[in-house]
Amino acid sequence: MKSDELASIIEKASELLTPSPEEKRNALEVLNQAVLLLKEAAIKLEFDVSIVPVGSITRDTWLPGKTDLDIFILFKKSFPEEKLGESVISIVEEAFGKYTLRYSAHPYARVKLSGFEIDVVPAYDVENALELRTPVDRSPLHAKFLEERMTPNLARDVRLLKAFVKGMGAYGAEVKVEGFSGYLCELLVLYYGSFLDVIRAAKDWKEPVVIDMAKMVSSTEEATRLFPNPLIVIDPVDPRRNVASALSRTQFYRFKAAAKAFLKSPSEKFFLEREVRQPDEEYVLSLVEKRGTYLAALLFDGLSEAPDTLWTQAKSGARKLHKLLKNNGFPVIHADGFTNESSSVLILIETPSRLISPIEVREGPEVGRPGESEFIKKHLGAENTISGPFICENRWFVLKRRKNNDVKSFIKGIIRTGHGLPKKLFSAKTKEVFECREISKIPDWALKFIYEWLQRKEPFLRELADP
Amino acid sequence: MKSDELASIIEKASELLTPSPEEKRNALEVLNQAVLLLKEAAIKLEFDVSIVPVGSITRDTWLPGKTDLDIFILFKKSFPEEKLGESVISIVEEAFGKYTLRYSAHPYARVKLSGFEIDVVPAYDVENALELRTPVDRSPLHAKFLEERMTPNLARDVRLLKAFVKGMGAYGAEVKVEGFSGYLCELLVLYYGSFLDVIRAAKDWKEPVVIDMAKMVSSTEEATRLFPNPLIVIDPVDPRRNVASALSRTQFYRFKAAAKAFLKSPSEKFFLEREVRQPDEEYVLSLVEKRGTYLAALLFDGLSEAPDTLWTQAKSGARKLHKLLKNNGFPVIHADGFTNESSSVLILIETPSRLISPIEVREGPEVGRPGESEFIKKHLGAENTISGPFICENRWFVLKRRKNNDVKSFIKGIIRTGHGLPKKLFSAKTKEVFECREISKIPDWALKFIYEWLQRKEPFLRELADP
């Protein structure tokens, strides 16, 4: 009965998650057309390259609605690396005329065709990981590995797993998500055998989980020594790489909990993305005021970096500020960073209140132990000593007046000096500190993040609470 | 040179600490006269008792200015315990006419004679600790043990040690001080051989220090198992008792530090009591306001207990409140209790500020571990849940609105319900909570305590800071 129910839910979900024949035909036509155009251009320009479509569409593991495609132009290993960019550009220009230049490891080109966005990426044509010249050279090897093993049933289950992690906000290896890449989803399904087997295994995951499907490393110990991650999936085409290295511990445990929730109380809604409506200022303001804490916002504007770099800056900036505040006696409830992925970063810091104690109890060495006389010398009669040094139990203590007990002015000091801030953030054209209550200062794009942040809650709680 | 200096300081101090021949003659005359009067009365009333002076005066180990004497009336072991009180009263009445009734283990009588205050205490005449019927029976045994061993040089050094611990505020076993009793000082000098040897040993004390001069317990392990104190001095007349059981860890370590300070930089001032002037309201108020913290005062009035009981109530009340506040998320800088030793107790609580965070981060179980579903059920949608439950790293968390984030109203709640307060304090005739800034509400007797408390600092810091 329970298992029938589970099967029927999975059946229904997989129907929803299968691109229609029309969508599929359309995508493949566009892909083939693009490959053809690129091949002709390469021949005309006399490049000795192969043009290969790379990506989930070629294996039927893509979710409906996908409109971005990837095509790799593979150069011989002897081809000079510094010429990869200009060569791809000339081929793309010949094939499509118009393009946008993008960068990751190398420059690559993005073109538009029949409503699709196609990334055309240069790489070297290699047989195996030992021959890799650049990180992107791995992608065609991944594609090959997966294509050789994917069956229609497995492909269906990859789509289920992708939709499942997407539904819980854990799809993608980028800094914003720190979740499961598409490749990781495909490997997990191949390894465990089905979507349901992945979920059943994940429910009982204990970190570190080591998956070495191609028997690439000598032992589990070896793997955990090499990779400090909760999930270690040795890349079957390159043992030096953990496919799950971007997965954070939080996402690892969220997935484990979501798996348990799904098995406890299966439902199609696990496969659906939650709609997050854009909240209005009034409503966010009411949430902020009801909360009663001190919510500081740091806005960095006029930045110009790739989206993932901006996310890195935002997250690491938040982490650094959190640490700095903590080390200076300011308790932090929560700190996080966000970006509009083009030019702005917003860091939110929540503390219990704007002011902390004007004085602090500082612990000194044990009575009679080294450092005693230095501690006394340092604090005895110092201008900011309120009382002490005195002995309590077996230790020295002193009460000190704090240099700063106002979190806002402390943060402003950091913004001014840059100490403890990521360099790129410090070099932002404009930097501003304000309170979330000054709601009109919050850029529109950030409202949704703040709204989500204030209401942060796992989507699968009802299921876990069920008896 | 250094050792000469030390000897000369000790010489000078011991001169100061020796009662003058006149004072000595006077005290002994009064003591002998009182013993004589009591003896005559006992004979007249046909009590079969012996009258023995007990205390430091009989051994020359008393400090100048002492005006209180002790005399014990020793009854045969067959004498009924319930008649001890009335018998002592009739003897004292016969001998002196006027007396005041006092209580410790038994009722005893206090009389005045030629400017001295004499406590006349009933006890049983026992040979050794095995025969003890009441705790006070031990005192004559102590006196006998000490008298048999005391020499003029040792007596001089006992006076030095008593003055030394008095100078640092550590003289007395009562709750107010939790320090060194006179008996403990005498035993330490007997054991180590001299004042300087006590000090030299104390400088290097490592807790637990075990002193078993009469070889009463089998081993150090046995002693530390029996007594949970930093200093264990097995009573040479009763192995079941640690003479230093009242000594707190703080006083133990203060003594250790003071010993080091004295040896580093010897000076006569170690033997002098600091003068604490009665501060005026204005000045205390200025200290409170400069401090900037929240200083709550709890005043309990109309109590009627022995001084030591009041101190116990004050100290344990402070400790309990401290714990209660901490457990409810209120950080406490310092909490302490004081009494006027007759009818009032004042508890002071210092917190960083009156208000704490309106919300708190509550940590839940690890993901997938027992208690997960209960934690979620408890907090999901609860009225006071602000956000969550959510997963961070490997744990569940939830943000909760606090029931009370105002320390004043929290304390008032405790005062009202009595939960967590010592019973005797709760039963006080009047109970009041106010802030130290409301300086006129602070009783005069408490001003000195608050003043000392705000400026708490070891008296021997300069010496320890010296190079």
Tab-separated table of C-alpha atoms in Angstrom, chain B residues 69-464:
chain	number	residue	atom	x	y	z
B	69	LEU	CA	37.282	35.954	75.439
B	70	ASP	CA	36.001	32.386	75.577
B	71	ILE	CA	35.445	30.225	78.597
B	72	PHE	CA	34.104	26.688	78.399
B	73	ILE	CA	32.117	24.964	81.122
B	74	LEU	CA	32.821	21.266	80.726
B	75	PHE	CA	30.158	18.827	81.915
B	76	LYS	CA	30.550	15.116	82.540
B	77	LYS	CA	29.460	12.981	79.584
B	78	SER	CA	26.545	11.590	81.601
B	79	PHE	CA	24.973	15.028	81.963
B	80	PRO	CA	21.710	15.337	79.944
B	81	GLU	CA	22.178	17.453	76.814
B	82	GLU	CA	18.841	19.249	77.154
B	83	LYS	CA	19.954	20.652	80.500
B	84	LEU	CA	23.227	22.188	79.262
B	85	GLY	CA	21.667	25.534	78.437
B	86	GLU	CA	19.785	26.167	81.636
B	87	SER	CA	22.738	24.954	83.724
B	88	VAL	CA	25.155	27.381	82.075
B	89	ILE	CA	22.626	30.171	82.522
B	90	SER	CA	22.234	29.504	86.206
B	91	ILE	CA	26.018	29.402	86.720
B	92	VAL	CA	26.541	32.612	84.719
B	93	GLU	CA	23.671	34.326	86.495
B	94	GLU	CA	25.158	33.367	89.829
B	95	ALA	CA	28.632	34.534	88.774
B	96	PHE	CA	27.861	37.761	86.876
B	97	GLY	CA	24.221	38.621	87.395
B	98	LYS	CA	23.679	40.044	83.883
B	99	TYR	CA	24.141	38.096	80.629
B	100	THR	CA	22.867	37.836	77.043
B	101	LEU	CA	21.605	34.548	75.694
B	102	ARG	CA	23.141	33.424	72.370
B	103	TYR	CA	22.843	30.322	70.241
B	104	SER	CA	25.159	28.246	68.114
B	105	ALA	CA	25.027	24.439	68.512
B	106	HIS	CA	23.721	25.062	72.044
B	107	PRO	CA	22.508	28.083	73.902
B	108	TYR	CA	25.411	29.893	75.525
B	109	ALA	CA	25.835	33.076	77.519
B	110	ARG	CA	27.672	36.297	76.760
B	111	VAL	CA	28.725	38.527	79.652
B	112	LYS	CA	30.596	41.812	79.925
B	113	LEU	CA	33.470	42.317	82.351
B	114	SER	CA	35.901	45.279	82.561
B	115	GLY	CA	35.449	46.166	78.887
B	116	PHE	CA	35.728	42.558	77.653
B	117	GLU	CA	33.017	40.426	76.128
B	118	ILE	CA	33.165	36.881	77.377
B	119	ASP	CA	31.330	33.950	75.796
B	120	VAL	CA	30.592	31.228	78.298
B	121	VAL	CA	29.925	28.004	76.408
B	122	PRO	CA	28.765	24.620	77.714
B	123	ALA	CA	30.427	21.485	76.370
B	124	TYR	CA	31.195	17.915	77.381
B	125	ASP	CA	34.462	16.962	78.972
B	126	VAL	CA	35.886	14.447	76.516
B	127	GLU	CA	39.285	12.811	76.160
B	128	ASN	CA	39.288	12.461	72.383
B	129	ALA	CA	37.188	12.830	69.240
B	130	LEU	CA	35.612	9.394	69.553
B	131	GLU	CA	33.787	10.615	72.662
B	132	LEU	CA	32.440	13.839	71.118
B	133	ARG	CA	28.776	14.452	71.876
B	134	THR	CA	28.454	17.889	70.292
B	135	PRO	CA	30.652	19.841	67.824
B	136	VAL	CA	31.661	22.387	70.470
B	137	ASP	CA	33.210	19.626	72.574
B	138	ARG	CA	36.098	19.741	70.122
B	139	SER	CA	37.250	23.232	71.147
B	140	PRO	CA	38.843	22.251	74.473
B	141	LEU	CA	40.648	19.422	72.647
B	142	HIS	CA	41.953	21.946	70.121
B	143	ALA	CA	43.105	24.226	72.930
B	144	LYS	CA	44.888	21.358	74.635
B	145	PHE	CA	46.587	20.207	71.414
B	146	LEU	CA	47.857	23.707	70.678
B	147	GLU	CA	48.931	24.571	74.217
B	148	GLU	CA	51.103	21.469	74.410
B	149	ARG	CA	53.016	22.534	71.281
B	150	MET	CA	53.070	26.304	71.237
B	151	THR	CA	56.398	28.113	71.888
B	152	PRO	CA	56.901	31.887	72.090
B	153	ASN	CA	58.478	31.925	68.622
B	154	LEU	CA	55.647	29.892	67.102
B	155	ALA	CA	53.117	32.097	68.860
B	156	ARG	CA	54.750	35.179	67.358
B	157	ASP	CA	54.497	33.581	63.899
B	158	VAL	CA	50.846	32.657	64.426
B	159	ARG	CA	50.205	36.348	65.107
B	160	LEU	CA	52.046	37.240	61.910
B	161	LEU	CA	50.000	34.780	59.879
B	162	LYS	CA	46.703	35.912	61.414
B	163	ALA	CA	47.560	39.544	60.674
B	164	PHE	CA	48.618	38.613	57.150
B	165	VAL	CA	45.316	36.903	56.276
B	166	LYS	CA	43.405	39.647	58.082
B	167	GLY	CA	45.245	42.228	55.972
B	168	MET	CA	44.080	40.563	52.775
B	169	GLY	CA	40.527	40.054	54.029
B	170	ALA	CA	40.806	36.289	54.482
B	171	TYR	CA	40.651	35.919	58.264
B	172	GLY	CA	37.702	33.967	59.548
B	173	ALA	CA	35.863	30.773	58.635
B	174	GLU	CA	32.457	32.411	58.587
B	175	VAL	CA	30.396	32.587	55.382
B	176	LYS	CA	31.106	36.291	55.001
B	177	VAL	CA	34.815	35.578	54.597
B	178	GLU	CA	35.187	31.876	53.735
B	179	GLY	CA	38.762	32.248	54.884
B	180	PHE	CA	41.275	31.018	57.469
B	181	SER	CA	40.093	30.383	61.019
B	182	GLY	CA	42.424	31.179	63.935
B	183	TYR	CA	42.818	27.453	64.607
B	184	LEU	CA	43.805	26.871	60.971
B	185	CYS	CA	46.462	29.618	61.216
B	186	GLU	CA	47.885	27.998	64.350
B	187	LEU	CA	48.026	24.556	62.773
B	188	LEU	CA	49.675	25.881	59.606
B	189	VAL	CA	52.462	27.538	61.612
B	190	LEU	CA	52.921	24.407	63.734
B	191	TYR	CA	53.085	22.242	60.620
B	192	TYR	CA	55.379	24.335	58.452
B	193	GLY	CA	57.467	25.607	61.387
B	194	SER	CA	57.250	29.360	60.916
B	195	PHE	CA	55.268	32.155	59.303
B	196	LEU	CA	57.802	32.443	56.498
B	197	ASP	CA	57.697	28.716	55.852
B	198	VAL	CA	53.894	28.845	55.572
B	199	ILE	CA	54.208	31.679	53.072
B	200	ARG	CA	56.946	29.950	51.089
B	201	ALA	CA	54.903	26.764	50.907
B	202	ALA	CA	51.681	28.586	49.991
B	203	LYS	CA	53.366	30.346	47.075
B	204	ASP	CA	53.725	26.935	45.433
B	205	TRP	CA	50.490	25.336	46.643
B	206	LYS	CA	48.752	23.195	44.052
B	207	GLU	CA	45.250	22.142	44.973
B	208	PRO	CA	44.462	19.899	46.702
B	209	VAL	CA	47.031	20.531	49.418
B	210	VAL	CA	46.815	17.833	52.066
B	211	ILE	CA	48.234	18.362	55.570
B	212	ASP	CA	47.886	15.471	57.968
B	213	MET	CA	50.213	16.384	60.815
B	214	ALA	CA	49.005	13.673	63.199
B	215	LYS	CA	48.997	10.998	60.449
B	216	MET	CA	45.309	10.463	60.867
B	217	VAL	CA	44.321	9.304	57.364
B	218	SER	CA	45.876	6.503	55.373
B	219	SER	CA	46.845	8.437	52.248
B	220	THR	CA	46.556	11.653	50.276
B	221	GLU	CA	44.048	9.933	47.976
B	222	GLU	CA	41.942	8.998	50.987
B	223	ALA	CA	41.993	12.616	52.163
B	224	THR	CA	41.035	14.080	48.780
B	225	ARG	CA	38.287	11.512	48.473
B	226	LEU	CA	36.856	12.513	51.842
B	227	PHE	CA	37.153	16.284	51.476
B	228	PRO	CA	36.361	18.221	48.306
B	229	ASN	CA	38.365	21.276	49.357
B	230	PRO	CA	41.453	22.939	47.873
B	231	LEU	CA	43.179	22.877	51.272
B	232	ILE	CA	42.749	19.807	53.451
B	233	VAL	CA	44.109	20.060	56.969
B	234	ILE	CA	43.090	16.952	58.856
B	235	ASP	CA	42.122	17.993	62.353
B	236	PRO	CA	44.768	16.382	64.601
B	237	VAL	CA	42.106	15.812	67.262
B	238	ASP	CA	39.439	14.505	64.847
B	239	PRO	CA	40.258	12.849	61.507
B	240	ARG	CA	36.651	13.204	60.339
B	241	ARG	CA	37.101	16.918	60.020
B	242	ASN	CA	38.933	19.181	57.564
B	243	VAL	CA	39.962	22.284	59.525
B	244	ALA	CA	40.052	24.227	56.232
B	245	SER	CA	36.633	23.101	55.006
B	246	ALA	CA	35.294	26.665	55.103
B	247	LEU	CA	38.121	28.015	52.954
B	248	SER	CA	36.846	28.815	49.474
B	249	ARG	CA	38.840	28.211	46.303
B	250	THR	CA	38.950	31.956	45.789
B	251	GLN	CA	40.525	32.550	49.216
B	252	PHE	CA	42.884	29.623	48.690
B	253	TYR	CA	44.179	31.179	45.467
B	254	ARG	CA	44.147	34.707	46.888
B	255	PHE	CA	46.385	33.473	49.711
B	256	LYS	CA	48.702	31.767	47.240
B	257	ALA	CA	48.944	34.976	45.215
B	258	ALA	CA	49.427	37.133	48.317
B	259	ALA	CA	52.226	34.835	49.491
B	260	LYS	CA	53.978	35.226	46.145
B	261	ALA	CA	53.473	38.979	46.264
B	262	PHE	CA	54.926	39.198	49.787
B	263	LEU	CA	58.004	37.178	48.885
B	264	LYS	CA	58.530	39.169	45.700
B	265	SER	CA	58.309	42.468	47.447
B	266	PRO	CA	57.987	42.190	51.239
B	267	SER	CA	56.452	45.075	53.111
B	268	GLU	CA	54.839	45.753	56.468
B	269	LYS	CA	51.632	46.801	54.816
B	270	PHE	CA	50.752	43.138	54.216
B	271	PHE	CA	50.079	42.935	57.965
B	272	LEU	CA	47.859	45.962	58.142
B	273	GLU	CA	44.140	46.062	57.578
B	274	ARG	CA	43.074	48.414	54.831
B	275	GLU	CA	40.897	51.211	55.995
B	276	VAL	CA	37.615	51.304	54.116
B	277	ARG	CA	35.988	54.652	54.525
B	278	GLN	CA	32.224	54.926	54.415
B	279	PRO	CA	31.542	56.418	50.981
B	280	ASP	CA	28.802	58.956	50.410
B	281	GLU	CA	25.781	58.365	48.193
B	282	GLU	CA	26.899	60.888	45.599
B	283	TYR	CA	30.183	59.129	45.053
B	284	VAL	CA	28.711	55.638	44.784
B	285	LEU	CA	26.122	56.978	42.351
B	286	SER	CA	28.857	58.456	40.192
B	287	LEU	CA	30.641	55.080	40.103
B	288	VAL	CA	27.417	53.315	39.131
B	289	GLU	CA	26.678	55.756	36.348
B	290	LYS	CA	30.213	55.759	34.974
B	291	ARG	CA	30.021	51.995	34.760
B	292	GLY	CA	27.076	52.038	32.379
B	293	THR	CA	25.888	48.517	33.137
B	294	TYR	CA	22.569	47.473	34.670
B	295	LEU	CA	22.894	47.126	38.443
B	296	ALA	CA	19.878	45.581	40.112
B	297	ALA	CA	19.504	45.512	43.888
B	298	LEU	CA	17.236	43.112	45.765
B	299	LEU	CA	16.519	44.129	49.326
B	300	PHE	CA	15.081	41.687	51.847
B	301	ASP	CA	14.065	43.237	55.134
B	302	GLY	CA	12.657	42.129	58.464
B	303	LEU	CA	14.711	38.948	58.680
B	304	SER	CA	15.761	37.568	62.030
B	305	GLU	CA	18.590	35.069	61.902
B	306	ALA	CA	22.108	34.664	63.250
B	307	PRO	CA	24.696	36.675	61.270
B	308	ASP	CA	26.261	33.608	59.678
B	309	THR	CA	22.843	32.366	58.578
B	310	LEU	CA	22.106	35.748	57.024
B	311	TRP	CA	25.412	35.644	55.151
B	312	THR	CA	24.606	32.141	53.933
B	313	GLN	CA	21.225	33.345	52.701
B	314	ALA	CA	22.754	36.365	51.004
B	315	LYS	CA	25.512	34.409	49.257
B	316	SER	CA	23.362	31.458	48.243
B	317	GLY	CA	20.583	33.782	47.100
B	318	ALA	CA	23.065	35.581	44.870
B	319	ARG	CA	24.397	32.301	43.498
B	320	LYS	CA	20.920	30.971	42.789
B	321	LEU	CA	19.800	34.152	41.071
B	322	HIS	CA	22.976	34.193	38.993
B	323	LYS	CA	22.311	30.648	37.820
B	324	LEU	CA	18.640	31.309	37.150
B	325	LEU	CA	19.424	34.392	35.091
B	326	LYS	CA	22.120	32.571	33.134
B	327	ASN	CA	19.811	29.646	32.407
B	328	ASN	CA	17.256	32.086	31.076
B	329	GLY	CA	19.706	33.733	28.718
B	330	PHE	CA	20.574	36.789	30.807
B	331	PRO	CA	24.337	37.243	30.879
B	332	VAL	CA	25.561	38.185	34.358
B	333	ILE	CA	28.763	40.118	34.958
B	334	HIS	CA	28.709	39.631	38.700
B	335	ALA	CA	26.289	38.721	41.488
B	336	ASP	CA	26.843	38.895	45.215
B	337	GLY	CA	24.968	39.174	48.500
B	338	PHE	CA	25.484	41.150	51.685
B	339	THR	CA	23.794	41.597	55.033
B	340	ASN	CA	23.783	44.017	57.946
B	341	GLU	CA	24.008	40.871	60.116
B	342	SER	CA	20.745	41.597	61.905
B	343	SER	CA	17.682	42.003	59.692
B	344	SER	CA	18.490	42.871	56.073
B	345	VAL	CA	19.989	41.142	53.074
B	346	LEU	CA	20.942	42.957	49.887
B	347	ILE	CA	21.685	41.072	46.686
B	348	LEU	CA	23.393	42.878	43.822
B	349	ILE	CA	23.190	41.652	40.239
B	350	GLU	CA	25.152	43.285	37.445
B	351	THR	CA	24.168	42.577	33.860
B	352	PRO	CA	25.415	44.169	30.638
B	353	SER	CA	22.085	45.907	30.134
B	354	ARG	CA	18.494	45.774	31.277
B	355	LEU	CA	17.193	44.276	28.041
B	356	ILE	CA	18.532	41.264	26.233
B	357	SER	CA	17.753	40.033	22.744
B	358	PRO	CA	14.014	39.683	22.142
B	359	ILE	CA	14.727	36.473	20.256
B	360	GLU	CA	17.064	33.588	20.823
B	361	VAL	CA	18.694	30.939	18.672
B	362	ARG	CA	17.753	27.556	20.078
B	363	GLU	CA	19.916	24.581	19.084
B	364	GLY	CA	18.127	21.363	18.283
B	365	PRO	CA	19.277	17.786	17.751
B	366	GLU	CA	21.589	16.676	14.970
B	367	VAL	CA	19.912	15.943	11.647
B	368	GLY	CA	18.552	12.420	11.592
B	369	ARG	CA	19.263	11.770	15.287
B	370	PRO	CA	16.709	10.964	17.990
B	371	GLY	CA	14.560	13.894	19.019
B	372	GLU	CA	14.447	15.362	15.519
B	373	SER	CA	10.755	14.899	14.947
B	374	GLU	CA	9.877	16.008	18.508
B	375	PHE	CA	11.958	19.164	18.049
B	376	ILE	CA	10.208	19.974	14.783
B	377	LYS	CA	6.758	19.183	16.179
B	378	LYS	CA	7.427	21.386	19.178
B	379	HIS	CA	8.556	24.429	17.254
B	380	LEU	CA	6.830	24.191	13.880
B	381	GLY	CA	4.230	26.881	13.844
B	382	ALA	CA	4.466	27.493	17.601
B	383	GLU	CA	3.254	30.927	18.519
B	384	ASN	CA	6.697	32.022	19.721
B	385	THR	CA	8.633	30.588	16.769
B	386	ILE	CA	10.095	33.421	14.702
B	387	SER	CA	11.735	31.340	12.031
B	388	GLY	CA	12.780	27.759	11.512
B	389	PRO	CA	13.264	25.005	12.273
B	390	PHE	CA	16.099	25.120	9.762
B	391	ILE	CA	19.282	23.152	9.246
B	392	CYS	CA	22.710	24.709	9.650
B	393	GLU	CA	25.656	22.397	9.125
B	394	ASN	CA	24.631	19.159	10.863
B	395	ARG	CA	22.052	20.543	13.305
B	396	TRP	CA	18.532	21.795	13.601
B	397	PHE	CA	17.975	25.330	14.833
B	398	VAL	CA	15.005	27.522	15.543
B	399	LEU	CA	14.604	31.204	16.370
B	400	LYS	CA	12.267	31.798	19.316
B	401	ARG	CA	10.730	34.897	20.790
B	402	ARG	CA	11.676	35.146	24.455
B	403	LYS	CA	8.998	35.148	27.090
B	404	ASN	CA	10.851	37.870	28.925
B	405	ASN	CA	13.833	39.891	27.780
B	406	ASP	CA	13.754	42.433	30.623
B	407	VAL	CA	15.997	41.479	33.508
B	408	LYS	CA	14.135	43.720	35.959
B	409	SER	CA	10.763	42.153	35.326
B	410	PHE	CA	12.394	38.714	35.353
B	411	ILE	CA	13.837	39.363	38.815
B	412	LYS	CA	10.525	40.776	39.985
B	413	GLY	CA	8.883	37.545	38.877
B	414	ILE	CA	11.309	35.535	41.003
B	415	ILE	CA	10.673	37.785	43.998
B	416	ARG	CA	6.933	37.367	43.508
B	417	THR	CA	6.848	33.590	43.122
B	418	GLY	CA	9.874	32.686	45.213
B	419	HIS	CA	10.947	30.051	42.646
B	420	GLY	CA	14.702	29.663	42.898
B	421	LEU	CA	15.075	31.847	45.988
B	422	PRO	CA	16.257	30.521	49.372
B	423	LYS	CA	13.133	30.009	51.476
B	424	LYS	CA	14.217	32.279	54.277
B	425	LEU	CA	14.759	35.163	51.888
B	426	PHE	CA	11.380	34.600	50.280
B	427	SER	CA	9.753	34.775	53.701
B	428	ALA	CA	11.274	38.207	54.409
B	429	LYS	CA	8.733	40.776	55.634
B	430	THR	CA	9.496	43.169	52.779
B	431	LYS	CA	11.135	42.472	49.454
B	432	GLU	CA	12.032	45.123	46.957
B	433	VAL	CA	13.798	45.305	43.594
B	434	PHE	CA	15.326	48.550	42.430
B	435	GLU	CA	18.305	49.857	40.490
B	436	CYS	CA	21.477	51.038	42.172
B	437	ARG	CA	20.963	54.346	40.389
B	438	GLU	CA	18.016	54.869	42.745
B	439	ILE	CA	20.709	55.528	45.297
B	440	SER	CA	18.439	56.811	48.056
B	441	LYS	CA	16.797	53.378	48.255
B	442	ILE	CA	20.081	51.764	49.231
B	443	PRO	CA	20.373	51.345	52.998
B	444	ASP	CA	23.356	53.072	54.566
B	445	TRP	CA	24.988	49.859	55.742
B	446	ALA	CA	25.062	48.554	52.173
B	447	LEU	CA	26.816	51.547	50.622
B	448	LYS	CA	30.231	50.347	51.777
B	449	PHE	CA	29.666	46.897	50.309
B	450	ILE	CA	28.571	48.307	46.971
B	451	TYR	CA	31.505	50.670	46.953
B	452	GLU	CA	33.946	47.808	47.616
B	453	TRP	CA	32.194	45.632	45.078
B	454	LEU	CA	32.376	48.210	42.317
B	455	GLN	CA	36.089	48.685	42.899
B	456	ARG	CA	36.956	45.079	43.608
B	457	LYS	CA	40.691	44.634	43.205
B	458	GLU	CA	43.348	42.592	44.980
B	459	PRO	CA	45.315	44.640	47.525
B	460	PHE	CA	48.655	43.081	46.558
B	461	LEU	CA	48.720	43.882	42.839
B	462	ARG	CA	51.638	46.305	42.796
B	463	GLU	CA	53.864	43.662	44.345
B	464	LEU	CA	52.903	41.033	41.759
